[in-house]
CSV table of C-alpha atoms in Angstrom, one decimal:
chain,number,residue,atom,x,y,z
A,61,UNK,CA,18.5,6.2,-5.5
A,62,UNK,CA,20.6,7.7,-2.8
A,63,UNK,CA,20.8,4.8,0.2
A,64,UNK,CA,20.4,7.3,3.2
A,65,UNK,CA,19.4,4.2,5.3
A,66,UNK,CA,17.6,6.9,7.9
A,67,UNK,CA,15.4,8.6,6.1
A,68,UNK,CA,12.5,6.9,7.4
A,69,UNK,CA,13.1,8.4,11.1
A,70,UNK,CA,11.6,12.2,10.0
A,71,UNK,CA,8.8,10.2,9.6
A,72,UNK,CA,5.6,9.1,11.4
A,73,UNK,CA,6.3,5.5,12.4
A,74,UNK,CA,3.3,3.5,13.9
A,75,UNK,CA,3.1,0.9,16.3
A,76,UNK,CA,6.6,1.2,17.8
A,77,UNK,CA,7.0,0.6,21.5
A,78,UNK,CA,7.4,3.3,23.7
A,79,UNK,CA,10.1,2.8,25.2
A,80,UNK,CA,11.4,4.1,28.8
A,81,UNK,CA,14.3,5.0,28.4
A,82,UNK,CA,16.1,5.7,24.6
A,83,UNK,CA,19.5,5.5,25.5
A,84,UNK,CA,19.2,2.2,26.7
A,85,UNK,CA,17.6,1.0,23.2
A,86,UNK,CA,20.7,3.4,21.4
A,87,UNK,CA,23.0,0.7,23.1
A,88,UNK,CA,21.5,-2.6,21.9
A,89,UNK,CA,20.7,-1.0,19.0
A,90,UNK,CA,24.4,-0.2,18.4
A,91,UNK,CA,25.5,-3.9,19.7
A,92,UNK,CA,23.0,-5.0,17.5
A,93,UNK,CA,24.8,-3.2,14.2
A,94,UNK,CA,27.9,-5.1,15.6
A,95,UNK,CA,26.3,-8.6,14.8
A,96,UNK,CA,26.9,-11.1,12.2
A,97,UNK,CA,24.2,-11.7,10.0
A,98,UNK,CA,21.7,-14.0,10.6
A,99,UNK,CA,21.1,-14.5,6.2
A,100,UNK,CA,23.4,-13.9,2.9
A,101,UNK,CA,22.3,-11.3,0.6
A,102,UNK,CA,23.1,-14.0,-2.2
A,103,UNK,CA,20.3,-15.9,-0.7
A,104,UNK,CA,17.4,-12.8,-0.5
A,105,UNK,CA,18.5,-12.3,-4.4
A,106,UNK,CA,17.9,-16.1,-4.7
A,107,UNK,CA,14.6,-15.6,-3.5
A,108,UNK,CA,14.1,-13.0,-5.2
A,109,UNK,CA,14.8,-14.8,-8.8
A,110,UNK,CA,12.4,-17.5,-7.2
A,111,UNK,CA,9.4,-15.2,-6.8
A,112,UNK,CA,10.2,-13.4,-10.4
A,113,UNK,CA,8.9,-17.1,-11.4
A,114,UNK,CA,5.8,-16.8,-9.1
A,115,UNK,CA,5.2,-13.3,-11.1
A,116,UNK,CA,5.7,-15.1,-14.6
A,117,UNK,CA,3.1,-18.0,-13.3
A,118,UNK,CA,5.3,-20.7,-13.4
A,119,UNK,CA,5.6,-21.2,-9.4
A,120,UNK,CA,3.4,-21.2,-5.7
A,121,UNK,CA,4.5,-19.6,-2.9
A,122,UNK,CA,3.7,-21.3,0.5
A,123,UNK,CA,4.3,-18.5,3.2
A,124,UNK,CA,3.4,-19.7,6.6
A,125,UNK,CA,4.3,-20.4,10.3
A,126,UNK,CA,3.7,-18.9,14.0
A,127,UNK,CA,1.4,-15.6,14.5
A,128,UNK,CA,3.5,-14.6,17.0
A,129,UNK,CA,6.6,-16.4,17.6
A,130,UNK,CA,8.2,-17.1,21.3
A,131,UNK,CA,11.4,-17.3,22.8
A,132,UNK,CA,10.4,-20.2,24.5
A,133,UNK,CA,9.4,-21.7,21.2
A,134,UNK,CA,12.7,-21.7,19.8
A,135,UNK,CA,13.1,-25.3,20.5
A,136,UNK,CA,14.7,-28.5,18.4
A,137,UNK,CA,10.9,-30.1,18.6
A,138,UNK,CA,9.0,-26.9,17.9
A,139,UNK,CA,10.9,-26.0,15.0
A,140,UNK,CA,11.0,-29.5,13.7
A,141,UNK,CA,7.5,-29.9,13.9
A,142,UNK,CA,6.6,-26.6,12.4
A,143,UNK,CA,8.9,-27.0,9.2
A,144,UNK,CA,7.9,-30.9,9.2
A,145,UNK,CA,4.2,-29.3,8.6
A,146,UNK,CA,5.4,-27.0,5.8
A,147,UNK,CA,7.3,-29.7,4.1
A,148,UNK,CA,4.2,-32.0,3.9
A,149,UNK,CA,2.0,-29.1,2.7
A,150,UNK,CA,4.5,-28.4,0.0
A,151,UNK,CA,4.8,-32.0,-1.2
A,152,UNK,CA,1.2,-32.3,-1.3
A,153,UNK,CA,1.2,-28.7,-3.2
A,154,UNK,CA,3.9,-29.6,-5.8
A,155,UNK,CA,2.9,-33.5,-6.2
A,156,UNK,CA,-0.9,-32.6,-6.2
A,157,UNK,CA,-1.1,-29.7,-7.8
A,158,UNK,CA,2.5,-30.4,-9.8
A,159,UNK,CA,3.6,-26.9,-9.5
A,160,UNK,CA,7.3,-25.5,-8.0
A,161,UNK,CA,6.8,-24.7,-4.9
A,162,UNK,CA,8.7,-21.8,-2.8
A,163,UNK,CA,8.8,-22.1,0.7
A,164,UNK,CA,9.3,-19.3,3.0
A,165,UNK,CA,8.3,-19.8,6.8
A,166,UNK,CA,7.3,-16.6,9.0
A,167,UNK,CA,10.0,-18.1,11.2
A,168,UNK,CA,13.1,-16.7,13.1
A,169,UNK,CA,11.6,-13.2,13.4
A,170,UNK,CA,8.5,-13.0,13.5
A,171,UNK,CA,8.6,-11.5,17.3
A,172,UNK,CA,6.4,-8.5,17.1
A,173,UNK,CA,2.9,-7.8,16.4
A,174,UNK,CA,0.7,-4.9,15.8
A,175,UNK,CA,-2.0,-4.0,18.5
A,176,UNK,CA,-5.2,-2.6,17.9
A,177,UNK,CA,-5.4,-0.9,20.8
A,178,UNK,CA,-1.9,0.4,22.7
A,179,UNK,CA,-3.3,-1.0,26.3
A,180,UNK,CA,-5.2,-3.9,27.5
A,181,UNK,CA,-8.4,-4.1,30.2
A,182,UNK,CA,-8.6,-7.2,32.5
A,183,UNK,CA,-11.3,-6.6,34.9
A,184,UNK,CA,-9.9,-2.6,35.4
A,185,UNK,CA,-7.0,-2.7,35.1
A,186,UNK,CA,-5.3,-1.0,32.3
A,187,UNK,CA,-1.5,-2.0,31.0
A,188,UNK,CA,0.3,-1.4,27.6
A,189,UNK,CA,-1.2,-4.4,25.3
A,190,UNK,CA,1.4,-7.1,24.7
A,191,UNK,CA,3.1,-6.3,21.4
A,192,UNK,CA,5.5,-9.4,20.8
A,193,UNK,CA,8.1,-11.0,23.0
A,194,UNK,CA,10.5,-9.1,21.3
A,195,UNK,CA,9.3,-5.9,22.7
A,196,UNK,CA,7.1,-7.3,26.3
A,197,UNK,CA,6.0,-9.9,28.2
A,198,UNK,CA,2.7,-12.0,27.3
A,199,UNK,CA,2.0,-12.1,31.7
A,200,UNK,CA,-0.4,-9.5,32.1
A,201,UNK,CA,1.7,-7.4,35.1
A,202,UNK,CA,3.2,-4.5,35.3
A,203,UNK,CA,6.8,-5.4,34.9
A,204,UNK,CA,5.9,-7.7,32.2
A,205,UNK,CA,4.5,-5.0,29.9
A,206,UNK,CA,7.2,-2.4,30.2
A,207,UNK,CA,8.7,-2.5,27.0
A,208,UNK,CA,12.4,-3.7,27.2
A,209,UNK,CA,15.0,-3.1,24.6
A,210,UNK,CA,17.0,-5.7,25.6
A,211,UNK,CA,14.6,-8.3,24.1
A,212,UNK,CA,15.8,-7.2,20.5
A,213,UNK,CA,19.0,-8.5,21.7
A,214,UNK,CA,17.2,-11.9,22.4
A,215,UNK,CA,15.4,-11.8,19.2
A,216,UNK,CA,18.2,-12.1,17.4
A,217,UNK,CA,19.7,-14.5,19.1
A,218,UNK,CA,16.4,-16.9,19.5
A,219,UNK,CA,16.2,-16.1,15.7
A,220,UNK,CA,20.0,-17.2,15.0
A,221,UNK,CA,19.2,-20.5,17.0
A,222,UNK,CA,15.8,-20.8,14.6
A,223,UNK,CA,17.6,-20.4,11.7
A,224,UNK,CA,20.5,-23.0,12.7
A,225,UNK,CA,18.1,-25.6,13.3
A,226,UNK,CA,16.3,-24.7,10.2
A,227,UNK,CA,19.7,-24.9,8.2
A,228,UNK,CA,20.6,-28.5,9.8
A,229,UNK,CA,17.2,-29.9,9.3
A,230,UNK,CA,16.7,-28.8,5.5
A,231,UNK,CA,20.2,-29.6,4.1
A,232,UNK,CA,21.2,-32.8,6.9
A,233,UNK,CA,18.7,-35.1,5.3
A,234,UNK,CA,15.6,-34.4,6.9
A,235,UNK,CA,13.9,-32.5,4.4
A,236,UNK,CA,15.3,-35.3,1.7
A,237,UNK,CA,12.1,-36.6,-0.4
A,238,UNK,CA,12.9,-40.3,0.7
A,239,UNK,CA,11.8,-39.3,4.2
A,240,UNK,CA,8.1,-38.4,2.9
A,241,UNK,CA,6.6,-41.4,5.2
A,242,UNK,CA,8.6,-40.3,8.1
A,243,UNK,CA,7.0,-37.0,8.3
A,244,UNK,CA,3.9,-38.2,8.7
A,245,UNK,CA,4.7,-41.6,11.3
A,246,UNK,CA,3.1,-39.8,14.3
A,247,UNK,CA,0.4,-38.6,12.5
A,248,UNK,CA,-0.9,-40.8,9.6
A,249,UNK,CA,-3.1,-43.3,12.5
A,250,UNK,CA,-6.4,-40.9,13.6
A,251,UNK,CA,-6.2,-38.5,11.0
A,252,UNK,CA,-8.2,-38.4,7.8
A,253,UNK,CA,-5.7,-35.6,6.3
A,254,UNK,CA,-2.7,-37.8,7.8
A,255,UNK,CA,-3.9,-41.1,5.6
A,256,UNK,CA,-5.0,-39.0,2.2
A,257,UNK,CA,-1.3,-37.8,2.5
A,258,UNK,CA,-0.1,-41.3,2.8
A,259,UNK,CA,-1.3,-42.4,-0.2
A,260,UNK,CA,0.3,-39.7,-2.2
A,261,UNK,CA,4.0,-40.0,0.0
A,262,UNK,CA,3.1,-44.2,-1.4
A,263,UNK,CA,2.6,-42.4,-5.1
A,264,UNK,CA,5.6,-40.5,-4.7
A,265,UNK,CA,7.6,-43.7,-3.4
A,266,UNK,CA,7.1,-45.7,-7.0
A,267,UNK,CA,8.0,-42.9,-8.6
A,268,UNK,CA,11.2,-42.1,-6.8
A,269,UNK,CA,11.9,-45.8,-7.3
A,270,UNK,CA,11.5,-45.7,-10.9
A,271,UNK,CA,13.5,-42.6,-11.0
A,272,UNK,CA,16.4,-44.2,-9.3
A,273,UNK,CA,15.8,-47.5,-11.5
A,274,UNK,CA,16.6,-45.5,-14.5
A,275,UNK,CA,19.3,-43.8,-12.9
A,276,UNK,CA,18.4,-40.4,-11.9
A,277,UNK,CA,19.3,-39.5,-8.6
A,278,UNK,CA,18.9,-35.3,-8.7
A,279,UNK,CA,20.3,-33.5,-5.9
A,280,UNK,CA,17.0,-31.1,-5.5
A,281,UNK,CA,15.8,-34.4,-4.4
A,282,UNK,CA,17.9,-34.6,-1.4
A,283,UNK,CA,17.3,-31.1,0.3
A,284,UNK,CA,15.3,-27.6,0.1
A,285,UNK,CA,15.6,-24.3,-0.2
A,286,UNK,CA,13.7,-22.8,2.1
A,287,UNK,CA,13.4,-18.9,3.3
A,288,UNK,CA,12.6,-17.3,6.3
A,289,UNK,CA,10.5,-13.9,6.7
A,290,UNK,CA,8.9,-11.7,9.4
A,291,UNK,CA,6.8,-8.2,9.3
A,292,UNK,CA,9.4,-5.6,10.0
A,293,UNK,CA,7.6,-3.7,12.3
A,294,UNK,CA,10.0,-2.6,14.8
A,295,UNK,CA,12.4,0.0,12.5
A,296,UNK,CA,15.0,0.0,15.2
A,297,UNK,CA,15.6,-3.7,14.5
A,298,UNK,CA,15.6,-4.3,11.6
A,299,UNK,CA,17.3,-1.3,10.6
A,300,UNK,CA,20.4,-2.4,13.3
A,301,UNK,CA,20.5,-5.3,11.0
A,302,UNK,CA,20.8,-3.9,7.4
A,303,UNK,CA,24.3,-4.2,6.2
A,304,UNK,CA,26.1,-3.3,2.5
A,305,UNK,CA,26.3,-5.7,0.2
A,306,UNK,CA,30.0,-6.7,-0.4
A,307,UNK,CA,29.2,-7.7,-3.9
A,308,UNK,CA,26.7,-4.6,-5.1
A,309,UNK,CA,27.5,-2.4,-2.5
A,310,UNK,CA,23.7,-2.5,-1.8
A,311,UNK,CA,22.1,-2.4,1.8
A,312,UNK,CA,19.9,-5.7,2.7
A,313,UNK,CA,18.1,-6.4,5.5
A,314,UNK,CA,20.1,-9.2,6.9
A,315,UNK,CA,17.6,-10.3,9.7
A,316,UNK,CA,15.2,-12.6,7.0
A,317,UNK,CA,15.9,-13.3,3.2
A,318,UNK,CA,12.1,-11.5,2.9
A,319,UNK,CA,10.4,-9.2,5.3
A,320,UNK,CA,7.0,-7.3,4.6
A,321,UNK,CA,5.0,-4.1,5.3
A,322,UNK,CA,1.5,-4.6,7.2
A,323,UNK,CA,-1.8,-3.5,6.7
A,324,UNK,CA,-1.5,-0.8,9.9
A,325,UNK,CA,2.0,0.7,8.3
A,326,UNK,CA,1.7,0.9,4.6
A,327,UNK,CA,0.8,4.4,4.8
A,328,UNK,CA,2.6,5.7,1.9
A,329,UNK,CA,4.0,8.6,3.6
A,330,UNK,CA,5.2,6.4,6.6
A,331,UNK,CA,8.6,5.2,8.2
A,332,UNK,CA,7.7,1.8,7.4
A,333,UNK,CA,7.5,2.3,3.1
A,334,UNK,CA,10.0,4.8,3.2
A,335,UNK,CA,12.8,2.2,5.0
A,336,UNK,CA,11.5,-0.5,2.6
A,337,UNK,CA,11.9,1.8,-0.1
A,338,UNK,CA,15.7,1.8,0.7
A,339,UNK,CA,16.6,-2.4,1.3
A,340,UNK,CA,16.8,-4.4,-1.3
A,341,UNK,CA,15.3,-7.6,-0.2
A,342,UNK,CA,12.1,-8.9,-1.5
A,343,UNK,CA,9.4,-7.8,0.4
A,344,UNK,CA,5.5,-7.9,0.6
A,345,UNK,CA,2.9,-5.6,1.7
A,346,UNK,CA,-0.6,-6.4,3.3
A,347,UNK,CA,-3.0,-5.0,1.8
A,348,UNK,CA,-6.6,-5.6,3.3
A,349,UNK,CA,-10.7,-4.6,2.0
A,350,UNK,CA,-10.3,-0.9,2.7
A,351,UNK,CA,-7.0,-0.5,0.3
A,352,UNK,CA,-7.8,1.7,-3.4
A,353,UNK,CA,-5.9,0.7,-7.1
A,354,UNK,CA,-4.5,3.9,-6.6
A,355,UNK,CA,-3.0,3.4,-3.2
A,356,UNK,CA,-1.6,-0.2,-4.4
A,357,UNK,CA,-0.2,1.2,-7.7
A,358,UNK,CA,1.2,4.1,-5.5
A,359,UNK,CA,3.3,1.6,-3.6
A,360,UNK,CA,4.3,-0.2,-6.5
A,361,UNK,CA,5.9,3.3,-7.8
A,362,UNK,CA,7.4,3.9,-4.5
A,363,UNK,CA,8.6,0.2,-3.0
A,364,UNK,CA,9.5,-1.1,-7.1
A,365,UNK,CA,10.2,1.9,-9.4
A,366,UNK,CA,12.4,0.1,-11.4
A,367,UNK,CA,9.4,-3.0,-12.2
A,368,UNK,CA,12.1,-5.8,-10.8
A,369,UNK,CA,10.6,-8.8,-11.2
A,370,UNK,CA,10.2,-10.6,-7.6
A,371,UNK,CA,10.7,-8.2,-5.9
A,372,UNK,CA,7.5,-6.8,-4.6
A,373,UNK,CA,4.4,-9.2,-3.8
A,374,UNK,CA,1.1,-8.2,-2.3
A,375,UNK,CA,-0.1,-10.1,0.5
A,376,UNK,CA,-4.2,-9.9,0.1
A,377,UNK,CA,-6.0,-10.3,3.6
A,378,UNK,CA,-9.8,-9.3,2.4
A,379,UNK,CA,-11.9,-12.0,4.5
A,380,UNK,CA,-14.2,-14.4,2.5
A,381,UNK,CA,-17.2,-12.2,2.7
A,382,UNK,CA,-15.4,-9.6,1.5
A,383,UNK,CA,-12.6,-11.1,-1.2
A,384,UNK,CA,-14.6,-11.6,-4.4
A,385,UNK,CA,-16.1,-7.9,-4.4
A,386,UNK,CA,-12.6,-6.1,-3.4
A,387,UNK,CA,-9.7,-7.9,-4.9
A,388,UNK,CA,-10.6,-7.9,-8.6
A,389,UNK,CA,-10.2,-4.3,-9.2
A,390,UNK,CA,-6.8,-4.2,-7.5
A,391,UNK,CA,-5.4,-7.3,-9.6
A,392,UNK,CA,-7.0,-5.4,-12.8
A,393,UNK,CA,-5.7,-2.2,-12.7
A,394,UNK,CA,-1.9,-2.7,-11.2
A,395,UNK,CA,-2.3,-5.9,-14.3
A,396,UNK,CA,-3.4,-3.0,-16.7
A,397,UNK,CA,-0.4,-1.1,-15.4
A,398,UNK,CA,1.8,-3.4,-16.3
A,399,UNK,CA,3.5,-3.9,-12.6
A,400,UNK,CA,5.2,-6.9,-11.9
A,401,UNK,CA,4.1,-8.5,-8.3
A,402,UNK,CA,3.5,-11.7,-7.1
A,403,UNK,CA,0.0,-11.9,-5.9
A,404,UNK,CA,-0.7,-14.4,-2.6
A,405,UNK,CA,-3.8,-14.7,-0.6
A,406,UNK,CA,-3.7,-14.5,3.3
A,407,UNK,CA,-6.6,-15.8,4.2
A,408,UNK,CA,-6.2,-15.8,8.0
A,409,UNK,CA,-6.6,-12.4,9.2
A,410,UNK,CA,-9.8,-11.1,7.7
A,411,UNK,CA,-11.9,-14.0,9.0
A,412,UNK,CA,-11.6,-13.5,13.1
A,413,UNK,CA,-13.9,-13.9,15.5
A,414,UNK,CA,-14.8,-14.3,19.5
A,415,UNK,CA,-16.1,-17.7,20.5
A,416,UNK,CA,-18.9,-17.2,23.2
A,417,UNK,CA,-16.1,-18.2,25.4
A,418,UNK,CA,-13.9,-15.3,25.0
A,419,UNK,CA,-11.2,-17.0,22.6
A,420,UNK,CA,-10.3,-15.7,19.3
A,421,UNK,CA,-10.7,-17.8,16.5
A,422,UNK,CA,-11.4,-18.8,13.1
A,423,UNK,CA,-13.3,-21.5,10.3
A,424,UNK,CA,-11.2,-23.2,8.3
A,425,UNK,CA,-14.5,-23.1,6.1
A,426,UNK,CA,-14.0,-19.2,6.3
A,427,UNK,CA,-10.5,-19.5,5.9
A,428,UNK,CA,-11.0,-21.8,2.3
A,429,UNK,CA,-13.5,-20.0,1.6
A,430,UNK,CA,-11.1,-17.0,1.2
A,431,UNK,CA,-8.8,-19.3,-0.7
A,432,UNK,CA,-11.3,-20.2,-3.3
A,433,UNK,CA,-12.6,-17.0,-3.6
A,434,UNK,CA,-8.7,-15.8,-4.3
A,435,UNK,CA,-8.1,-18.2,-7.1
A,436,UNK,CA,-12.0,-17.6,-8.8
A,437,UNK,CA,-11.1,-13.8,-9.2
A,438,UNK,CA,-7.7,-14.8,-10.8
A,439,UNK,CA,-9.1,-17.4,-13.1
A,440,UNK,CA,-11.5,-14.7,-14.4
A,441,UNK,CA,-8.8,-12.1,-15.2
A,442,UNK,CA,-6.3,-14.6,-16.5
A,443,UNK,CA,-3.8,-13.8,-13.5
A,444,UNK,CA,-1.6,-16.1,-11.6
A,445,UNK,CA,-3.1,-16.9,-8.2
A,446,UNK,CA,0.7,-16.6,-6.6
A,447,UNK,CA,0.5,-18.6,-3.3
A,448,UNK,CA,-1.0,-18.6,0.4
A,449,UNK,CA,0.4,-17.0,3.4
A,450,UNK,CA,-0.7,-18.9,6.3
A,451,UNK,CA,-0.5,-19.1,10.5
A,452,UNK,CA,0.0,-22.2,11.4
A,453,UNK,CA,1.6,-24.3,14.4
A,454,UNK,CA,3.1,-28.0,13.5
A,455,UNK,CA,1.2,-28.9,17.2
A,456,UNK,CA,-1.8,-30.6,17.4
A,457,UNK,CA,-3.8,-27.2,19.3
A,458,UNK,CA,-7.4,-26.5,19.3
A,459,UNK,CA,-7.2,-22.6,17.7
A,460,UNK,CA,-9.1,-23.0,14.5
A,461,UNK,CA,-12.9,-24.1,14.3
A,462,UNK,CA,-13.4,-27.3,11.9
A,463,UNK,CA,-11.4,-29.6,9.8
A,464,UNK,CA,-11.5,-32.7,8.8
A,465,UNK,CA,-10.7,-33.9,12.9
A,466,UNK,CA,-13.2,-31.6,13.5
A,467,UNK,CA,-12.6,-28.7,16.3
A,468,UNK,CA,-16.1,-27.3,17.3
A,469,UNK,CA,-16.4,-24.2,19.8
A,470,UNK,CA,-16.7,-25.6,22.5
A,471,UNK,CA,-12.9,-27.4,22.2
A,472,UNK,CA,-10.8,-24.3,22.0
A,473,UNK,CA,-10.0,-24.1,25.7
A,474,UNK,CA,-8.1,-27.3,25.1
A,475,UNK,CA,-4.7,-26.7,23.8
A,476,UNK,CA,-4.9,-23.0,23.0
A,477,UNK,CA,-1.7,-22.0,23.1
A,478,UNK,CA,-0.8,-19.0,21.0
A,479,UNK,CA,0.4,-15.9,22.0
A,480,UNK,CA,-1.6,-13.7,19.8
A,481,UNK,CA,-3.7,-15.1,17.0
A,482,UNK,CA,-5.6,-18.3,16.2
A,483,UNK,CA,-3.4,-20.5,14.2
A,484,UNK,CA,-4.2,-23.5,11.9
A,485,UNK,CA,-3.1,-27.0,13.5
A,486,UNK,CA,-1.2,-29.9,11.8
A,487,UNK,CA,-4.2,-31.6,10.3
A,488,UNK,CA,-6.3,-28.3,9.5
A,489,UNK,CA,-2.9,-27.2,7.2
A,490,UNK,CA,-3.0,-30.2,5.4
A,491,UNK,CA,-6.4,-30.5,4.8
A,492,UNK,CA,-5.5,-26.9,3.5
A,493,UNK,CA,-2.8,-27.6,1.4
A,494,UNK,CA,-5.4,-30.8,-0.3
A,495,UNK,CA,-7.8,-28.2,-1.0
A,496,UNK,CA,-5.2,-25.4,-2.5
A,497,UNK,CA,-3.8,-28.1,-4.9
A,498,UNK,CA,-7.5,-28.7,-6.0
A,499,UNK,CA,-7.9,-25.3,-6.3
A,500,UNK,CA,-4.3,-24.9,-8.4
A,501,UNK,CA,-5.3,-27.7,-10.6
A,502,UNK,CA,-8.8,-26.5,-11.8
A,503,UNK,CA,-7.8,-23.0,-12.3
């Protein structure tokens, strides 16, 4: 395949900002293209041989993080606390359910969101909606919602300062298995989910010690691999940051090891599908209730001609009433085709609602429901239920209705803190992960 890298721009692109004025974005765009990478195309492929495994059914892929990360949230605490989070949910998931897991956060990108609607109405008065702090501001004024190209620039810088931390924390010691009970100190004492996973982190310390009494110190033991990915949706940026491959000569998106295609852009004729078609990263597409077989094994032609194993993964996001009735033609008939793909259940985004108070939010009964529903239609075609893509916050806020430190309706005004979507707190994404590794384990 020819690598024309801008083929994508004779095409219709949605959800892109409009903004004011192009030459200014031509500029950052260009100081962009100057910038060092923020990953290693080594590291995508090592990703990439990781979820070929996921597509053989040997390993889990645990995909989560922020709906809509903030510049402001690109602090030492507030990436600790998320990553801390997944760590404990993948211990749980490979201890409990004894299965690799891969761990890829939506982390150190994930800036910009697609909008329903292109403008928001607060008691009349109409401004563009807020797509992302890397394209506006979340204050609902004028100023704030003018689209500003210069935020890219601080995307990739907040995401450069993610990523560092992210790097320190999973190679420096933090993320070493011996520290088990220390992610969980602040948390074990009023939580149901925080003392089940202190039994197992006890579990795992006998075994450890065995391990080392017999002599086996393995370095995997000591640190973790552990990927980063965001939706591409703004072409201008993540195009700025697709480089050639020293090694192949082939162009990667070097802003995440994986980025993915949402349920508004997979239009198979679209900018979005046709850029993707081009990078050689592994990517994912979302693909939600309304999507055919034949759409799906259309962008399997189009994003994976060549049937490279880890390379593509669909990202189901269905809703629990709707799961068990749409997803099992879709597995069936790309399975009958023979395509490759890693197959991983978001179960976030199908099952929103509006609390009588106004706030958006969701069940974690919905949100298992989803799960369960995900791993019963794969047990009864003999597929691999691949892994769960999840939002979640390592901070203890009041989003998500339920859990085992139960949330009801009427506590969402608390701590609700996200910028766009209802996200799963500490204790409801480890009650998840329990549940999952159930799930894994009887299927």
């Amino acid at each position: 395949m020819s690598n024309n890298l801008d083929s994508w721009r004779e095409l219709p692109a949605a959800q892109q900002p409009e903004w004011p004025d192009r030459g200014e974005l031509d500029k950052v765009v260009a100081e962009l293209a100057g910038l060092p990478p923020l990953v290693f195309a080594g590291e995508c492929d090592n990703l990439k041989a990781e979820l070929a495994a996921v597509t053989r059914g040997e390993a889990f892929v645990l995909q989560g993080g922020d709906c809509a990360e903030t510049f402001s949230g690109a602090t030492a605490d507030g990436v600790r606390n998320k990553l801390k989070t997944l760590l404990q949910m993948a211990i749980v998931l490979t201890y409990a359910a004894k299965v690799p897991v891969v761990k890829i956060g939506r982390i150190a990108g994930q800036f910009a969101k697609p909008r329903s609607k292109n403008t928001e109405d607060r008691e009349g008065v109409e401004l563009p909606a807020y797509r992302g702090d890397m394209v506006n501001g979340f204050d609902f004024t004028p100023e704030s919602r003018i689209p500003d190209p210069g935020r890219l620039l601080r995307a990739y810088h907040s995401s450069a300062v993610t990523l560092n931390l992210v790097r320190a924390f999973t190679k420096g010691g933090y993320a070493d298995l011996r520290q088990v009970h220390a992610w969980n100190q602040d948390f074990v004492s009023e939580s149901p989910a925080g003392k089940r996973y202190e039994r197992l982190a006890r579990e795992i310390d006998q075994a450890l010690a065995f391990m080392h009494a017999c002599g086996a110190d393995p370095e995997e033991f000591h640190s973790v691999e552990f990927y980063s990915s965001h939706e591409a949706l703004i072409l201008d940026y993540d195009r700025a940051l697709t480089r050639i491959d020293s090694r192949t000569g082939e162009p990667y998106d070097v802003s995440a090891h994986m980025v993915w295609i949402g349920e508004r852009t997979r239009q198979l004729d679209s900018a979005h599908v046709e850029f993707f078609s081009r990078i050689r990263n592994p990517i994912g597409v979302k693909l939600g209730p309304t999507t055919t077989a034949e759409e799906a094994l259309a962008l399997v032609e189009k994003l994976n001609p060549n049937d490279e194993p880890g390379r593509l993964t669909f990202i189901t996001r269905m809703g629990a009433s709707k799961i068990r009735e749409h997803l099992p033609s879709l597995v069936e008939k790309v399975t009958a085709n023979g395509a490759r793909v890693a197959w991983i259940c978001d179960p976030m985004h199908g099952n929103t609602f509006e609390a009588p108070s106004g706030h958006k939010t969701r069940r974690l009964d919905d949100v298992l429901n989803e799960v369960a529903g995900f791993f019963e239609v794969h047990r009864a075609l003999g597929t691999h239920p691949g892994g769960i893509h999840i939002e979640f916050t390592g901070d203890d806020v009041t989003e998500c209705v339920g859990g085992g430190t139960e949330i009801v309706e009427d506590d969402l005004a608390l701590r609700y803190e996200t910028a766009c979507d209802p996200r799963l707190n500490r204790s409801q994404s480890l009650d998840m992960a329990f549940r999952v590794a159930e799930l894994y384990r009887s299927a």
